């Protein structure tokens, strides 16, 4: 009986370790970047900059040259098909929660290079070197 219990425990430990490694590898493909790192990426690479907030939030203020794809929209899955999977994508929202969820969806959909702006547009606004478009 001890032998069977030991084998079961060993199998459980191995399967948990493997699943944890798989989830870490999946998350490793999305790079969390600071506002300054994002600015450098925008200057060096041909990047698709995507604001995943609602259109109302986007119209109030957004980062220059971004496009709006609302993560909460029922058409989100269809909307991301307009992006090029081979080109890098930088995602941002207000504080980082929606863009993190969106980044996982993009990776699952086969996007090769996905960046997520740490702290969202809230952190971006605090850097005086970075450009933001505000509408009233």
mmCIF file of C-alpha atoms in Angstrom:
data_model
loop_
_atom_site.group_PDB
_atom_site.id
_atom_site.type_symbol
_atom_site.label_atom_id
_atom_site.label_comp_id
_atom_site.label_asym_id
_atom_site.label_seq_id
_atom_site.Cartn_x
_atom_site.Cartn_y
_atom_site.Cartn_z
ATOM 1 C CA UNK A 1 0.000 0.000 0.000
ATOM 2 C CA UNK A 2 2.872 2.385 0.817
ATOM 3 C CA UNK A 3 4.387 1.676 -2.585
ATOM 4 C CA UNK A 4 1.149 2.573 -4.410
ATOM 5 C CA UNK A 5 0.770 5.756 -2.368
ATOM 6 C CA UNK A 6 4.391 6.747 -3.071
ATOM 7 C CA UNK A 7 3.931 6.198 -6.807
ATOM 8 C CA UNK A 8 0.708 8.259 -6.817
ATOM 9 C CA UNK A 9 2.442 11.102 -4.978
ATOM 10 C CA UNK A 10 5.361 11.002 -7.403
ATOM 11 C CA UNK A 11 3.043 11.120 -10.435
ATOM 12 C CA UNK A 12 1.150 14.039 -8.892
ATOM 13 C CA UNK A 13 4.342 16.009 -8.212
ATOM 14 C CA UNK A 14 5.637 15.422 -11.749
ATOM 15 C CA UNK A 15 2.348 16.459 -13.356
ATOM 16 C CA UNK A 16 2.083 19.618 -11.209
ATOM 17 C CA UNK A 17 5.683 20.564 -11.982
ATOM 18 C CA UNK A 18 5.125 20.064 -15.711
ATOM 19 C CA UNK A 19 1.926 22.125 -15.775
ATOM 20 C CA UNK A 20 3.590 24.950 -13.826
ATOM 21 C CA UNK A 21 6.496 25.004 -16.262
ATOM 22 C CA UNK A 22 4.105 25.069 -19.225
ATOM 23 C CA UNK A 23 2.215 28.060 -17.816
ATOM 24 C CA UNK A 24 5.458 29.923 -17.063
ATOM 25 C CA UNK A 25 6.667 29.341 -20.632
ATOM 26 C CA UNK A 26 3.394 30.621 -22.065
ATOM 27 C CA UNK A 27 3.615 33.805 -19.978
ATOM 28 C CA UNK A 28 7.286 34.309 -20.832
ATOM 29 C CA UNK A 29 6.359 35.121 -24.419
ATOM 30 C CA UNK A 30 4.630 38.338 -23.320
ATOM 31 C CA UNK A 31 7.145 40.967 -22.271
ATOM 32 C CA UNK A 32 6.090 43.526 -19.693
ATOM 33 C CA UNK A 33 7.723 46.849 -20.608
ATOM 34 C CA UNK A 34 8.068 50.219 -18.904
ATOM 35 C CA UNK A 35 6.959 53.431 -20.612
ATOM 36 C CA UNK A 36 10.574 54.258 -21.470
ATOM 37 C CA UNK A 37 11.213 50.788 -22.920
ATOM 38 C CA UNK A 38 8.033 51.074 -24.942
ATOM 39 C CA UNK A 39 9.155 54.412 -26.370
ATOM 40 C CA UNK A 40 12.430 52.796 -27.481
ATOM 41 C CA UNK A 41 10.574 49.873 -29.092
ATOM 42 C CA UNK A 42 8.287 52.283 -30.935
ATOM 43 C CA UNK A 43 11.325 54.138 -32.298
ATOM 44 C CA UNK A 44 13.244 51.003 -33.321
ATOM 45 C CA UNK A 45 10.624 48.587 -34.654
ATOM 46 C CA UNK A 46 7.584 48.675 -36.879
ATOM 47 C CA UNK A 47 5.062 48.028 -34.129
ATOM 48 C CA UNK A 48 1.305 47.789 -33.859
ATOM 49 C CA UNK A 49 0.307 49.910 -30.842
ATOM 50 C CA UNK A 50 -3.099 48.863 -29.503
ATOM 51 C CA UNK A 51 -5.221 50.550 -26.842
ATOM 52 C CA UNK A 52 -7.566 47.866 -25.473
ATOM 53 C CA UNK A 53 -9.822 50.246 -23.526
ATOM 54 C CA UNK A 54 -13.356 51.226 -24.511
ATOM 55 C CA UNK A 55 -13.878 53.719 -27.358
ATOM 56 C CA UNK A 56 -15.097 56.286 -24.795
ATOM 57 C CA UNK A 57 -11.839 55.976 -22.814
ATOM 58 C CA UNK A 58 -9.801 56.064 -26.025
ATOM 59 C CA UNK A 59 -11.540 59.235 -27.233
ATOM 60 C CA UNK A 60 -10.793 61.006 -23.948
ATOM 61 C CA UNK A 61 -7.049 60.354 -24.264
ATOM 62 C CA UNK A 62 -4.754 57.921 -25.980
ATOM 63 C CA UNK A 63 -1.133 57.438 -26.941
ATOM 64 C CA UNK A 64 -0.288 58.990 -30.293
ATOM 65 C CA UNK A 65 -0.363 56.516 -33.231
ATOM 66 C CA UNK A 66 -2.315 53.867 -31.314
ATOM 67 C CA UNK A 67 -5.384 52.091 -32.618
ATOM 68 C CA UNK A 68 -8.357 51.147 -30.475
ATOM 69 C CA UNK A 69 -9.486 47.529 -30.157
ATOM 70 C CA UNK A 70 -11.847 47.232 -27.190
ATOM 71 C CA UNK A 71 -11.000 44.110 -25.191
ATOM 72 C CA UNK A 72 -14.513 44.041 -23.696
ATOM 73 C CA UNK A 73 -16.230 44.241 -27.089
ATOM 74 C CA UNK A 74 -18.134 41.195 -28.332
ATOM 75 C CA UNK A 75 -16.257 41.638 -31.631
ATOM 76 C CA UNK A 76 -12.800 41.535 -29.999
ATOM 77 C CA UNK A 77 -11.835 38.112 -31.399
ATOM 78 C CA UNK A 78 -12.774 39.279 -34.898
ATOM 79 C CA UNK A 79 -11.093 42.680 -34.485
ATOM 80 C CA UNK A 80 -7.670 41.237 -33.638
ATOM 81 C CA UNK A 81 -7.700 39.351 -36.943
ATOM 82 C CA UNK A 82 -6.932 42.723 -38.586
ATOM 83 C CA UNK A 83 -3.535 42.784 -36.844
ATOM 84 C CA UNK A 84 -0.427 41.243 -38.412
ATOM 85 C CA UNK A 85 0.651 38.237 -36.301
ATOM 86 C CA UNK A 86 4.232 38.531 -37.549
ATOM 87 C CA UNK A 87 4.673 42.163 -36.437
ATOM 88 C CA UNK A 88 5.256 43.090 -32.792
ATOM 89 C CA UNK A 89 2.205 44.297 -30.858
ATOM 90 C CA UNK A 90 2.288 46.627 -27.855
ATOM 91 C CA UNK A 91 -0.855 46.608 -25.736
ATOM 92 C CA UNK A 92 -1.998 49.078 -23.123
ATOM 93 C CA UNK A 93 -5.080 49.918 -21.103
ATOM 94 C CA UNK A 94 -5.615 52.188 -18.101
ATOM 95 C CA UNK A 95 -3.620 50.309 -15.461
ATOM 96 C CA UNK A 96 -2.475 47.008 -16.963
ATOM 97 C CA UNK A 97 -5.212 44.494 -16.120
ATOM 98 C CA UNK A 98 -7.076 44.370 -19.433
ATOM 99 C CA UNK A 99 -3.895 44.500 -21.501
ATOM 100 C CA UNK A 100 -2.459 41.527 -19.563
ATOM 101 C CA UNK A 101 -5.575 39.473 -20.343
ATOM 102 C CA UNK A 102 -5.491 40.636 -23.947
ATOM 103 C CA UNK A 103 -1.795 39.724 -24.263
ATOM 104 C CA UNK A 104 -2.581 36.142 -23.291
ATOM 105 C CA UNK A 105 -5.346 35.997 -25.904
ATOM 106 C CA UNK A 106 -2.993 37.311 -28.595
ATOM 107 C CA UNK A 107 -0.330 34.744 -27.709
ATOM 108 C CA UNK A 108 -2.966 31.998 -27.790
ATOM 109 C CA UNK A 109 -4.049 33.290 -31.218
ATOM 110 C CA UNK A 110 -0.497 32.882 -32.566
ATOM 111 C CA UNK A 111 0.984 36.384 -32.351
ATOM 112 C CA UNK A 112 4.772 36.146 -32.346
ATOM 113 C CA UNK A 113 5.867 39.163 -30.294
ATOM 114 C CA UNK A 114 3.595 40.761 -27.705
ATOM 115 C CA UNK A 115 4.527 43.563 -25.316
ATOM 116 C CA UNK A 116 2.371 44.790 -22.438
ATOM 117 C CA UNK A 117 2.822 48.334 -21.092
ATOM 118 C CA UNK A 118 3.418 48.092 -17.361
ATOM 119 C CA UNK A 119 0.970 50.318 -15.486
ATOM 120 C CA UNK A 120 -0.907 51.228 -18.673
ATOM 121 C CA UNK A 121 -1.570 54.748 -19.862
ATOM 122 C CA UNK A 122 -1.613 55.907 -16.235
ATOM 123 C CA UNK A 123 2.162 55.352 -15.972
ATOM 124 C CA UNK A 124 2.774 56.598 -19.527
ATOM 125 C CA UNK A 125 1.255 59.981 -18.653
ATOM 126 C CA UNK A 126 3.764 60.544 -15.867
ATOM 127 C CA UNK A 127 6.720 60.660 -18.250
ATOM 128 C CA UNK A 128 7.117 64.153 -19.750
ATOM 129 C CA UNK A 129 9.138 62.791 -22.711
ATOM 130 C CA UNK A 130 6.264 60.672 -24.019
ATOM 131 C CA UNK A 131 3.440 61.776 -26.274
ATOM 132 C CA UNK A 132 -0.205 61.507 -25.381
ATOM 133 C CA UNK A 133 -3.169 62.905 -27.246
ATOM 134 C CA UNK A 134 -5.914 64.300 -25.038
ATOM 135 C CA UNK A 135 -9.347 65.244 -26.336
ATOM 136 C CA UNK A 136 -11.987 67.225 -24.546
#
